[in-house]
Coordinates of C-alpha atoms and ligand atoms in Angstrom, one line a residue:
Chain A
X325 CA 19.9 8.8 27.9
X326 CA 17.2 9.1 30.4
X327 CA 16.6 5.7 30.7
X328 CA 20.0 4.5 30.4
X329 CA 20.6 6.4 33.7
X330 CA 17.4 4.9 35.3
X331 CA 18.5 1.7 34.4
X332 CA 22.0 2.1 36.1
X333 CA 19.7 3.8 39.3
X334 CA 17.6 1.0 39.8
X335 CA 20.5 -1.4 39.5
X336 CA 22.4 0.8 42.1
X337 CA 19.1 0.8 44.4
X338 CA 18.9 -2.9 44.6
X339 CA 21.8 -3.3 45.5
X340 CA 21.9 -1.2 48.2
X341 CA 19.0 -2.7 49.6
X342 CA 20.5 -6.1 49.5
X343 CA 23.3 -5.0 51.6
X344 CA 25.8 -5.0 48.8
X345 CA 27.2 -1.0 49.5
X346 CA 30.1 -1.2 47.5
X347 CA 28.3 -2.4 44.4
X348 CA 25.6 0.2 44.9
X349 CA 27.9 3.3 45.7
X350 CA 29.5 2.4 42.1
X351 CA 27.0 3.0 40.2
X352 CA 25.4 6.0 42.3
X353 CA 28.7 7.5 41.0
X354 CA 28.6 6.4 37.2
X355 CA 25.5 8.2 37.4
X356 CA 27.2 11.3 39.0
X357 CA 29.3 11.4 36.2
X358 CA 27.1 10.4 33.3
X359 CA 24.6 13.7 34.7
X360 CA 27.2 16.1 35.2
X361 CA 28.3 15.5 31.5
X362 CA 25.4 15.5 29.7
X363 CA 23.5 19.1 29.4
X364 CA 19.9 18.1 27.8
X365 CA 18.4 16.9 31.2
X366 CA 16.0 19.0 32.9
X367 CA 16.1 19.6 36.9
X368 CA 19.6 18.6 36.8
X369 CA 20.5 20.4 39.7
X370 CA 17.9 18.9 42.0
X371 CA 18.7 15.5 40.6
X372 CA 22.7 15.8 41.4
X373 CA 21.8 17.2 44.7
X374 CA 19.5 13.9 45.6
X375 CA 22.2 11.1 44.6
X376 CA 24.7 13.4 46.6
X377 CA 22.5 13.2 49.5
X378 CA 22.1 9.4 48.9
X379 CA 26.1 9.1 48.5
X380 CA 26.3 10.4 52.1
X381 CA 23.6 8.2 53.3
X382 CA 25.5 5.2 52.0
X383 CA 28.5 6.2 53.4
X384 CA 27.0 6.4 56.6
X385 CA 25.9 2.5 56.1
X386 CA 29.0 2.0 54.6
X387 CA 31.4 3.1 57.5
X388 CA 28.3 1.5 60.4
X389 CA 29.3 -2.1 58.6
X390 CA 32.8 -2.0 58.8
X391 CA 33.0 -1.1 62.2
X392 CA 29.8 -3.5 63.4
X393 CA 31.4 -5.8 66.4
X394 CA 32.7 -8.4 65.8
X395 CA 32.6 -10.5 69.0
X396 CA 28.7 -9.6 70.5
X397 CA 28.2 -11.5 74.3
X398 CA 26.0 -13.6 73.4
X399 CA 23.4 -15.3 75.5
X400 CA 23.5 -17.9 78.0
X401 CA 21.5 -20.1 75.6
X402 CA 23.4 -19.6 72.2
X403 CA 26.2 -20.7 74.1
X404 CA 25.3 -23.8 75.0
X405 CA 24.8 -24.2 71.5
X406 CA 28.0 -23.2 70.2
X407 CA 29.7 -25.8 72.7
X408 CA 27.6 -28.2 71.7
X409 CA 27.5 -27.9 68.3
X410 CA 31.2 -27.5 67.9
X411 CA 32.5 -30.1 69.8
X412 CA 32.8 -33.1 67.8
X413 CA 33.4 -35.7 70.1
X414 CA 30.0 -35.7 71.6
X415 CA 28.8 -38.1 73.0
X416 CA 26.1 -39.7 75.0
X417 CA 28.1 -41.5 77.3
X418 CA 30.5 -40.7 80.4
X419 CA 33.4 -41.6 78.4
X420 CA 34.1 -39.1 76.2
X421 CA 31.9 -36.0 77.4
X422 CA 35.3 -34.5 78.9
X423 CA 36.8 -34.2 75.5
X424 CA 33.2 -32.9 74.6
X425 CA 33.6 -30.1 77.2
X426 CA 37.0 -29.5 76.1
X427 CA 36.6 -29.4 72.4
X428 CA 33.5 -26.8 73.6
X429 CA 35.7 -24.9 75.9
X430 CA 37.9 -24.5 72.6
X431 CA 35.1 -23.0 70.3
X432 CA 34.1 -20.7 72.8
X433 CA 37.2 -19.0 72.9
X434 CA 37.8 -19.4 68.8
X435 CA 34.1 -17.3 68.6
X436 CA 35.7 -14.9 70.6
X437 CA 33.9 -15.8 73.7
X438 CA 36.3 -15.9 76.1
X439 CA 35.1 -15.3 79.5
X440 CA 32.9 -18.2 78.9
X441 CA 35.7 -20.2 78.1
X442 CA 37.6 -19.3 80.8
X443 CA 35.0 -21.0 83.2
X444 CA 34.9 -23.6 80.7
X445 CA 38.7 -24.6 81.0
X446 CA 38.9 -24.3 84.8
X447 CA 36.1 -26.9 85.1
X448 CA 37.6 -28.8 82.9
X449 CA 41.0 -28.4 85.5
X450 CA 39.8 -31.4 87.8
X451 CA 40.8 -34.0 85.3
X452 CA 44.3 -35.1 85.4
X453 CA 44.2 -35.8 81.6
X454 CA 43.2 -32.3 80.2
X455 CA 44.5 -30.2 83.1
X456 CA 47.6 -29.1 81.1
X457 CA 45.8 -28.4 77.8
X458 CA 43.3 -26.3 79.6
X459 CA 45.3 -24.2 82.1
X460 CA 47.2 -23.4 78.4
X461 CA 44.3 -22.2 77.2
X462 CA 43.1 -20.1 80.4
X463 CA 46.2 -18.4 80.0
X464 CA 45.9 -18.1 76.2
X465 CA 42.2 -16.4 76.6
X466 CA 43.4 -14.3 79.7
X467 CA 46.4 -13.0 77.0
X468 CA 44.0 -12.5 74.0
X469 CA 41.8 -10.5 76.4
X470 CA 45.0 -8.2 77.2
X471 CA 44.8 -8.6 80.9
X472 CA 48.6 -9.9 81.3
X473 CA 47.9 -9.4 84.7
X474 CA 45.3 -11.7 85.2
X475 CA 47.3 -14.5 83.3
X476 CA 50.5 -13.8 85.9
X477 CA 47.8 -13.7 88.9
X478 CA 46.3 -16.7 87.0
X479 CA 49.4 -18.1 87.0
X480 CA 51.5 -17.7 90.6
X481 CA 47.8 -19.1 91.7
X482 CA 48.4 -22.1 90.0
X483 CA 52.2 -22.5 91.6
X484 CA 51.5 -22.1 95.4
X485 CA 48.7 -24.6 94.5
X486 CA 49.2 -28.4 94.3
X487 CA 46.7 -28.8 92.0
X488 CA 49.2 -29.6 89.6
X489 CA 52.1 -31.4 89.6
X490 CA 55.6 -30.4 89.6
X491 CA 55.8 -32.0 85.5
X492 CA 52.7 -30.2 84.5
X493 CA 53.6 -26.9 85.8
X494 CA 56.6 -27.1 84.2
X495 CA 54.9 -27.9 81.0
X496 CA 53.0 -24.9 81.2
X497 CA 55.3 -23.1 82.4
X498 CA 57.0 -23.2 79.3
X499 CA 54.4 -22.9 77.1
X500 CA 53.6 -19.8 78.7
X501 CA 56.9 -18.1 78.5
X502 CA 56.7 -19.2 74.8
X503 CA 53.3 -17.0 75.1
X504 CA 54.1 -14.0 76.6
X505 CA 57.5 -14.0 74.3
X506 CA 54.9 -14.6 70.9
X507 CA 52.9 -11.7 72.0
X508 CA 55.8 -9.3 72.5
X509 CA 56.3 -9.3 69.0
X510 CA 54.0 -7.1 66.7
X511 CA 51.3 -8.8 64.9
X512 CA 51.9 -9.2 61.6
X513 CA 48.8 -7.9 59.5
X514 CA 47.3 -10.7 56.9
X515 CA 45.7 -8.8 54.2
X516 CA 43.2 -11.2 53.2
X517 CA 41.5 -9.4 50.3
X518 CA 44.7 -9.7 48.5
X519 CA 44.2 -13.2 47.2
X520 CA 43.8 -13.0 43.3
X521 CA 40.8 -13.3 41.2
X522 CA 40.7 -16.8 39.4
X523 CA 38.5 -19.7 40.4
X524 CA 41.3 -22.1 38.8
X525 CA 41.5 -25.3 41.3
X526 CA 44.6 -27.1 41.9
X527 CA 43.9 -30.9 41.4
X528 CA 44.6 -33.8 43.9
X529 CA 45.7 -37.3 43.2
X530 CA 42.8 -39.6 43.3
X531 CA 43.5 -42.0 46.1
X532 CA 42.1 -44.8 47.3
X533 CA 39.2 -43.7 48.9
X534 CA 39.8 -46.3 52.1
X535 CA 38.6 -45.4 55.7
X536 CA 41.8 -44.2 57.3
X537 CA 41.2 -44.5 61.5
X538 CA 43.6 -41.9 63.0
X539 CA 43.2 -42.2 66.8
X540 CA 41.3 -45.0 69.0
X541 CA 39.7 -44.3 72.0
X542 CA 39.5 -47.8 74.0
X543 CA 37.1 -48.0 76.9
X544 CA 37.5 -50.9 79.6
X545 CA 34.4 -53.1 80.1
X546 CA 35.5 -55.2 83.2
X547 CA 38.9 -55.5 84.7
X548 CA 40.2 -52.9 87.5
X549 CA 39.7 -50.7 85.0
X550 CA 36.3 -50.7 83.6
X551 CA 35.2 -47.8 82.1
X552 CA 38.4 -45.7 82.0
X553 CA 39.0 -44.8 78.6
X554 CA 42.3 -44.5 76.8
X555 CA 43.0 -42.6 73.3
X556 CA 45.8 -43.8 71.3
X557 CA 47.0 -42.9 68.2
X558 CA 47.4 -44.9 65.5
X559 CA 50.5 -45.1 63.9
X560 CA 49.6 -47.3 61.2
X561 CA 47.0 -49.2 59.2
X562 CA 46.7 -51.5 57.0
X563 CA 43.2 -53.4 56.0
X564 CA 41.0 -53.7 59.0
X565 CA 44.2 -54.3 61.3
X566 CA 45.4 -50.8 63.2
X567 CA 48.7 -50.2 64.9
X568 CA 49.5 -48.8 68.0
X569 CA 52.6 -47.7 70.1
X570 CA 52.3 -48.3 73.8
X571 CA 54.8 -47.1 75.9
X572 CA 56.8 -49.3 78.1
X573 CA 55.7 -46.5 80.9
X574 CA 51.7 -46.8 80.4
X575 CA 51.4 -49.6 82.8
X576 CA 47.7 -50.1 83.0
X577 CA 47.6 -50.6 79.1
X578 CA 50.9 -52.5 78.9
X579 CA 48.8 -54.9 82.2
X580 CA 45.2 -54.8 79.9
X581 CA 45.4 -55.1 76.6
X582 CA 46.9 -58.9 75.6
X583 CA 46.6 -61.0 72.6
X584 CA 43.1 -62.4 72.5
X585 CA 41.6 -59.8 74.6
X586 CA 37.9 -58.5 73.6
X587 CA 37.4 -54.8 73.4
X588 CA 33.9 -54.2 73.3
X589 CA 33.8 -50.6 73.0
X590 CA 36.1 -49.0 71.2
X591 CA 35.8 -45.6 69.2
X592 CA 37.2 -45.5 66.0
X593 CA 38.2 -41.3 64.9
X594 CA 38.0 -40.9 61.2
X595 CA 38.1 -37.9 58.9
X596 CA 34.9 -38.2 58.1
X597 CA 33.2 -40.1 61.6
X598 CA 33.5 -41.2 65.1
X599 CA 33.0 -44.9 64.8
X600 CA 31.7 -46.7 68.2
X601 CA 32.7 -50.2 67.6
X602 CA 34.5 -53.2 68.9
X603 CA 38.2 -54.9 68.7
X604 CA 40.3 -57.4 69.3
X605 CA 44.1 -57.4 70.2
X606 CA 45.8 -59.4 67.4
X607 CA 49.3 -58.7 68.8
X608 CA 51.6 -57.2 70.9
X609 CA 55.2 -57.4 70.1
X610 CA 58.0 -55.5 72.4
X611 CA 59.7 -52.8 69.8
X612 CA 63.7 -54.2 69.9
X613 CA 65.5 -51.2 68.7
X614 CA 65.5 -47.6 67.6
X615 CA 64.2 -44.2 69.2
X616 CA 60.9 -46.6 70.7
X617 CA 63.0 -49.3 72.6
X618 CA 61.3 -50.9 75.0
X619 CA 57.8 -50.0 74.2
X620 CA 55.5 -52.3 72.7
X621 CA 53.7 -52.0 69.1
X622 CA 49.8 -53.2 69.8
X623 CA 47.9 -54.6 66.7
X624 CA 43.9 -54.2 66.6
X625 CA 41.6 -55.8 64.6
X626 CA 38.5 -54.0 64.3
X627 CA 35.7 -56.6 64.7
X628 CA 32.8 -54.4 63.7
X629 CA 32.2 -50.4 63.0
Chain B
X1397 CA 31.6 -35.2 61.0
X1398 CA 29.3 -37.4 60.7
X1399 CA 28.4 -39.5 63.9
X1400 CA 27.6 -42.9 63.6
X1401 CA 25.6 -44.8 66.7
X1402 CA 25.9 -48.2 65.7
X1403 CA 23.9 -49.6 68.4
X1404 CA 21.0 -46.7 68.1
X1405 CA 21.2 -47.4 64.8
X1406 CA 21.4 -43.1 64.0
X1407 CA 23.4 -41.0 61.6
X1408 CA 23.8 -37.1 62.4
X1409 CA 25.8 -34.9 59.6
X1410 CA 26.6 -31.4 58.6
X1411 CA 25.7 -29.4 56.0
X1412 CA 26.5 -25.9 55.3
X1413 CA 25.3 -23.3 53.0
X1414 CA 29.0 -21.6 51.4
X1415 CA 29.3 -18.6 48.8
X1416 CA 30.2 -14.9 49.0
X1417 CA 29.0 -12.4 51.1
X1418 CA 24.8 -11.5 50.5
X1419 CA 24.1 -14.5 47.8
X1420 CA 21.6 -15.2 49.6
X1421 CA 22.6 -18.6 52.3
X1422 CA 21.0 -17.1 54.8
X1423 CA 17.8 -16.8 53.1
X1424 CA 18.0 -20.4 51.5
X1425 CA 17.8 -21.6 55.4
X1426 CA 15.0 -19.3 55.9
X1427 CA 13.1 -20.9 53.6
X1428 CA 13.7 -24.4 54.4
X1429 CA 12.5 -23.2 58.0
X1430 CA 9.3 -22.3 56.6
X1431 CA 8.7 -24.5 53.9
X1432 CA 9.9 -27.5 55.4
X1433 CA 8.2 -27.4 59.2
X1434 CA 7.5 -31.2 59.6
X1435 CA 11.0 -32.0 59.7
X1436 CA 12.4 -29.2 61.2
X1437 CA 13.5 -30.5 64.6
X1438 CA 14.0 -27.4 66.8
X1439 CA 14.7 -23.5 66.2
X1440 CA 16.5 -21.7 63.8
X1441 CA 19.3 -19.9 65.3
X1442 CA 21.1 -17.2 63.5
X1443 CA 24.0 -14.9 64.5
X1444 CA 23.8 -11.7 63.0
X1445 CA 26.1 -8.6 63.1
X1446 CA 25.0 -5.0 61.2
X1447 CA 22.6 -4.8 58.1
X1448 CA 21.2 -8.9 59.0
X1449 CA 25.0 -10.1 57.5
X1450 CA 25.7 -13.3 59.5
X1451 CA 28.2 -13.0 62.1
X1452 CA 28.7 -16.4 63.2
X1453 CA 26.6 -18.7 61.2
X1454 CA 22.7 -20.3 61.0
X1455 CA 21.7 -23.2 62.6
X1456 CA 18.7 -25.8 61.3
X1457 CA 18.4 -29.2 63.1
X1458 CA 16.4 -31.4 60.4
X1459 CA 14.8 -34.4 61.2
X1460 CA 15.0 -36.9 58.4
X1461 CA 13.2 -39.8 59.9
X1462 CA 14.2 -43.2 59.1
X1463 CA 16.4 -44.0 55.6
X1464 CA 17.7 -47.6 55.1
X1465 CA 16.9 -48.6 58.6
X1466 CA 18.4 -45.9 60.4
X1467 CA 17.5 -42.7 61.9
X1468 CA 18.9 -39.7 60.0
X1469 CA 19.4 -36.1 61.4
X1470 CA 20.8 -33.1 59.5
X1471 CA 22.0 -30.0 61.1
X1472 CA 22.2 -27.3 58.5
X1473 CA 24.7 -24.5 58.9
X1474 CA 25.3 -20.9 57.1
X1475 CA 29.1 -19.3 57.2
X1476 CA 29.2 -15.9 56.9
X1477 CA 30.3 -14.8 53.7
X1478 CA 32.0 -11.6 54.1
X1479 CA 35.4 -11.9 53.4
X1480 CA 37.0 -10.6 56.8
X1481 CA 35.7 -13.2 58.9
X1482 CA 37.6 -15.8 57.2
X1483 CA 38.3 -17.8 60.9
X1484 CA 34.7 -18.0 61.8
X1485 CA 34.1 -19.3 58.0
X1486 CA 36.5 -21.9 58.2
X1487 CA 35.0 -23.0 61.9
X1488 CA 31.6 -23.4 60.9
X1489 CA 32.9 -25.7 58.1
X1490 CA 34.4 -27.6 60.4
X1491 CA 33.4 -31.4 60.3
X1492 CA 31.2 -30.8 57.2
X1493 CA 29.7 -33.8 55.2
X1494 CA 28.4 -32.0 52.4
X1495 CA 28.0 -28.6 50.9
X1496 CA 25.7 -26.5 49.0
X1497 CA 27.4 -24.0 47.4
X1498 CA 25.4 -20.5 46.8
X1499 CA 26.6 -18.2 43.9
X1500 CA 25.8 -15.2 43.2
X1501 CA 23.7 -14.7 39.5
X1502 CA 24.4 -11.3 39.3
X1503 CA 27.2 -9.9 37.1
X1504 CA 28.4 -7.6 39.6
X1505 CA 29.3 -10.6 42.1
X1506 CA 30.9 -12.6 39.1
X1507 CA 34.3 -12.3 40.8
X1508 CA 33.3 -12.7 44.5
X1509 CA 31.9 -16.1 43.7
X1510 CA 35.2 -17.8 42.4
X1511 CA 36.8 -16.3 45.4
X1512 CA 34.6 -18.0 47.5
X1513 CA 35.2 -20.9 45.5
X1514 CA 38.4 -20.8 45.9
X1515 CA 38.2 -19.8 49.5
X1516 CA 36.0 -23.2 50.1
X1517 CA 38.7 -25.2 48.7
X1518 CA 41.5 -23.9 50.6
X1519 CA 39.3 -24.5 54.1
X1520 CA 38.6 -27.6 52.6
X1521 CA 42.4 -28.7 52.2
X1522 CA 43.3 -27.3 55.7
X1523 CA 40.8 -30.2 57.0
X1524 CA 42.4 -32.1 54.5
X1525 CA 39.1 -32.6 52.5
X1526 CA 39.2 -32.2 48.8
X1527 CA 36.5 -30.2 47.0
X1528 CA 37.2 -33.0 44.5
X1529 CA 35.2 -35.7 46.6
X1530 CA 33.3 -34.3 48.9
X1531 CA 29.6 -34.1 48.4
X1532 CA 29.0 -30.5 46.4
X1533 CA 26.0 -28.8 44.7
X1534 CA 26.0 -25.3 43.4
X1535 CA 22.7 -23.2 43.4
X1536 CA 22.4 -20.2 41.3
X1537 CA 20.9 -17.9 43.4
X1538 CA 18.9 -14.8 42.8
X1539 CA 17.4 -15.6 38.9
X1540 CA 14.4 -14.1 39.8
X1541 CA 16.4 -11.0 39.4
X1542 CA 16.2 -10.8 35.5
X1543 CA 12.7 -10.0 35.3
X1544 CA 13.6 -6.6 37.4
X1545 CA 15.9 -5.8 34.6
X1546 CA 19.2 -6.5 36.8
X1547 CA 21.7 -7.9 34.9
X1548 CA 22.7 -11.3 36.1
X1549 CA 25.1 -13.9 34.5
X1550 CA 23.7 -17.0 31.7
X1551 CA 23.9 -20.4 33.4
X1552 CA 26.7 -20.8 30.6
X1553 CA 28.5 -18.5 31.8
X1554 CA 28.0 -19.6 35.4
X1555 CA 28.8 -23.5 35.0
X1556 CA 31.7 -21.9 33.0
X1557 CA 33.3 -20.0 36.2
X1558 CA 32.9 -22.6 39.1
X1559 CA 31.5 -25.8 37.2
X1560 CA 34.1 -26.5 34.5
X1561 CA 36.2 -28.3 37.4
X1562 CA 34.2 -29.5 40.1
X1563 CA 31.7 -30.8 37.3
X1564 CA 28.9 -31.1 40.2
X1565 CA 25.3 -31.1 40.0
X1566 CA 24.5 -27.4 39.7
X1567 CA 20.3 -25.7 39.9
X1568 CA 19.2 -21.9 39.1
X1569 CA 17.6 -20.7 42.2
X1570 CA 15.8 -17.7 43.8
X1571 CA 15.8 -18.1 47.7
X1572 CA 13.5 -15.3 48.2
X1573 CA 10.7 -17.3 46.1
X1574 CA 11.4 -20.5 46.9
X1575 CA 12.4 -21.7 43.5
X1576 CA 14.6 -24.6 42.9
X1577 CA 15.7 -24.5 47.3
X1578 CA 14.6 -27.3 48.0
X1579 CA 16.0 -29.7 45.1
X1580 CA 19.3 -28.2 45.7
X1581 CA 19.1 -29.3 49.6
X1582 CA 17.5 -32.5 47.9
X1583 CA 20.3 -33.5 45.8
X1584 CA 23.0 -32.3 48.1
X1585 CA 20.9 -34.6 50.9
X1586 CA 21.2 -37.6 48.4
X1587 CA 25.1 -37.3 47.6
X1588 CA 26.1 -37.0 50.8
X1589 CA 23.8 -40.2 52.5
X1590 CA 25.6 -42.3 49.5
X1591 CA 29.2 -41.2 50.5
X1592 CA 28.4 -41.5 54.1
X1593 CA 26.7 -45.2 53.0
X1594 CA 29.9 -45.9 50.8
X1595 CA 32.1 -44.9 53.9
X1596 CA 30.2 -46.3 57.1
X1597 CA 28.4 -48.8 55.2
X1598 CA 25.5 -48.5 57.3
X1599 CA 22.5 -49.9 55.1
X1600 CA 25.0 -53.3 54.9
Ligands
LIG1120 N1 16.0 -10.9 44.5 C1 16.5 -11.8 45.3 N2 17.1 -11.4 46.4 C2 17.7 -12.3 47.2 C3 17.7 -13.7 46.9 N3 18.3 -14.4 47.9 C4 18.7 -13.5 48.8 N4 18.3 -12.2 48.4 C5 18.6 -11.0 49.1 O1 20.0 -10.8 49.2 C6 20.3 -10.2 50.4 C7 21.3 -11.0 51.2 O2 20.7 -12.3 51.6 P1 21.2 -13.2 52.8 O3 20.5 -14.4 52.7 O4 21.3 -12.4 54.0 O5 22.7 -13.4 52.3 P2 23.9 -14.2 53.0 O6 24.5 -15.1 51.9 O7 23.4 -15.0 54.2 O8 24.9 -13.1 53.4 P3 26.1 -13.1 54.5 O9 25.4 -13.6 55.8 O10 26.5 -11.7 54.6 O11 27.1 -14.0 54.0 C8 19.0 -10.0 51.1 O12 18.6 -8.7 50.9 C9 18.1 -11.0 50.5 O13 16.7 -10.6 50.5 C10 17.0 -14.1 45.7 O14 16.9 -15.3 45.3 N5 16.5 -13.1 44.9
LIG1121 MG1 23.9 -15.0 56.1

């Protein structure tokens, strides 16, 4: 008996020193229950009285985890690391470090750091391309920070500004009336522990493991244009041949890209890579009919990746 | 994500350490930090909340040198195991190239690791990655344990919970010794250069 419940204590010790409180509490009370029933053990008094002790000392631990913080500031320096390291587009040239500092700007705010984000995004409020996307998410971090006011401020700022235009302040506009509507509502509570115990793992087809390119980002090497970039998504593949809509509007592209023409930098997005690599425009047909009248479907023939 | 530089001729992926709360990821990156310093190619950062549990993750740059012709770096990441910061896990698994998977050998944790399991394949298919295909390894962490007289699980019974599916290359482990770390960073290393080769063809 005696060593059955020192076995159970030492098991109950480890895992309380591996962090595992739960586990360990467990067994500190199987041991409760296996003293108090048993008569033949000697001190038993003084030994109930210890593990009680230690119950109330795990508690303690218990209840100092679950209320740990969950968003600590951070430092300056951990950061910069969390925007670099998270933003996927990187990139050593001009090109792309935008969407860099965007797609950091965004996992600042998803690790719950949003002040830093919030000076993120409004750096990120000079370019004409992001602006929309990133006074959105100024007013999203403003929101999940409960300062409504600050968004409003943040907000009627913005309108008596002319930093934006009348279509983009629209735009968010909406999207912002959509917020404050959204976070009217209660928050539904996800209980995430309820999932059920079973490692059973629903299988996938097997397709064809081919290199699917879901978005271009084409940078202009000469030409009135040189080094603007453009990102386009593709709207269909097939082989080493990509397909693109342009739209009749989107001038500069509709001028730029025609059969023949080289495209020496080009960045291929991939599920699995950025791609820097070159193209060439294989054709360019005007769409005749349906919802994309009048704009034209580009073909790209990716030279090398 | 892996990024390519075709014209610096360098390859940079992700790999992250996954598995339930206290198996021990944390402690596998430790070790590589110190057993591994020639190729270690910066600090080790780690985010940490109460009782050491990771918070956000751990980060190790490694620094391959060059395979095939081309420069490869490896940044290492830990997710935080505990199951109420399920967003931060699936962020840090964000643009992963291949995975070592840490489970737990004791019996106690028996359930927590098929959760995780499971867990990792649902974060997987919201990226729409399949735990099918991407490069996996599972470690069995902690077997230095037996000798203390804790019970833990038989391999059997191990491969039987999370292998009998994924069928991946699977090695018995003990982070705080050292034992069998480095082969399962090894072998996850080697399965995920030969996808990334098969993909972006780079040795062509
Ligand atoms: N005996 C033994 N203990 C281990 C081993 N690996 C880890 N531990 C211990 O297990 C506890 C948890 O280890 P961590 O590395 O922090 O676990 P983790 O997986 O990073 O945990 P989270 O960050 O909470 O997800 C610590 O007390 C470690 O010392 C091992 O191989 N053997
Ligand atoms: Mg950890």
């Amino acid at each position: 008996m005696n060593n059955k419940i020192k076995s159970i204590l030492k098991q109950a010790e480890l895992y309380r020193s591996q962090g595992l409180l739960n586990e360990a509490r467990e067994k500190y009370q199987t041991i409760l229950d296996l003293i108090r029933k048993t008569d033949q053990i000697k001190n038993k008094d003084k030994l109930l009285e210890g593990l009680e002790k230690k119950m109330i000392l795990l508690e303690k631990d218990i209840e100092l985890v679950t209320s740990a913080p969950t968003t600590p500031e951070m430092s300056e320096h951990v950061n910069t690391l969390i925007k670099k390291l998270f933003s996927f587009t990187k990139d050593s040239e001009k090109s792309t470090e935008d969407d860099a500092a965007l797609e950091g700007a965004i996992a600042l705010a998803k690790f719950g750091q949003f002040d830093g984000a919030i000076v993120e995004f409004g750096k990120l409020l000079e370019i004409d391309r992001l602006r929309v996307t990133s006074a959105k998410n100024i007013l999203r971090c403003h929101l999940t920070l409960e300062s409504k006011d600050d968004a409003l401020n943040q907000f009627a700022e913005w309108e008596s500004s002319d930093l934006f235009s009348p279509e983009q302040l629209e735009k968010i506009r909406v999207l912002f009336n959509d917020m404050l509507e959204k976070k009217g509502m209660a928050a539904s509570q996800v209980n995430e522990q309820a999932e059920e115990a079973a490692a059973e793992i629903d299988e996938q087809d097997d397709e064809e493991e081919i290199l699917d390119i879901s978005a271009v980002a084409i940078t202009f090497d000469s030409g009135p244009h040189k080094g603007e970039q453009f990102e386009l998504d593709v709207s269909f593949q097939s082989g080493n041949i990509i397909s693109l809509i342009i739209s009749s509007n989107d001038e500069v592209l509709v001028e730029s890209l025609k059969v023949g023409v080289k495209l020496e930098e080009v960045h291929f997005y991939s599920p699995i890579a950025i791609f820097r690599g070159s193209g060439v425009v294989s054709a360019m047909t005007q769409i005749k009919s349906g919802p994309k009248k009048g704009d034209f479907s580009l073909d790209i023939k990716i030279e090398s990746i | 994500m892996a990024v390519f530089n075709i014209k610096k001729r360098e390859i940079e992926c992700k790999i992250v350490y996954y598995g339930p709360g206290r198996c021990g990821k944390t402690t596998n990156l430790e070790y590589i930090f110190k057993s591994h310093k020639k190729q270690i190619d910066g600090e080790m950062v780690s985010i940490n909340t109460e009782g050491d549990r990771t918070l956000f993750f751990d980060f190790l740059p490694l620094e391959l040198g060059k395979i095939k012709g081309c420069d490869v770096r490896v940044q290492l990441f830990t997710v935080p195991g505990q199951v109420q910061y399920s967003s931060t896990r699936k962020l840090v698994l964000k643009g992963v190239d291949g995975i070592v998977f840490v489970a737990d050998s004791m019996e106690v944790r028996r359930e927590k690791n098929m959760l995780s399991l499971k867990d990792l394949q649902h974060n997987l298919k919201e990226y729409n990655m399949n735990i099918f295909k991407i490069p996996l390894v599972l470690q069995y962490n902690k077997r230095d344990l037996a000798e203390e007289g804790i019970p833990i699980m038989s391999i059997e019974k191990m491969e039987k919970d999370l292998n009998r599916q994924i069928k991946v290359p699977s090695f018995p482990g003990s982070a705080v010794k050292g034992d069998g770390i480095g082969k399962s960073l090894q072998s996850c290393l080697q399965l995920t250069l030969q996808y990334l080769n098969k993909q972006l063809n780079w040795t062509k």
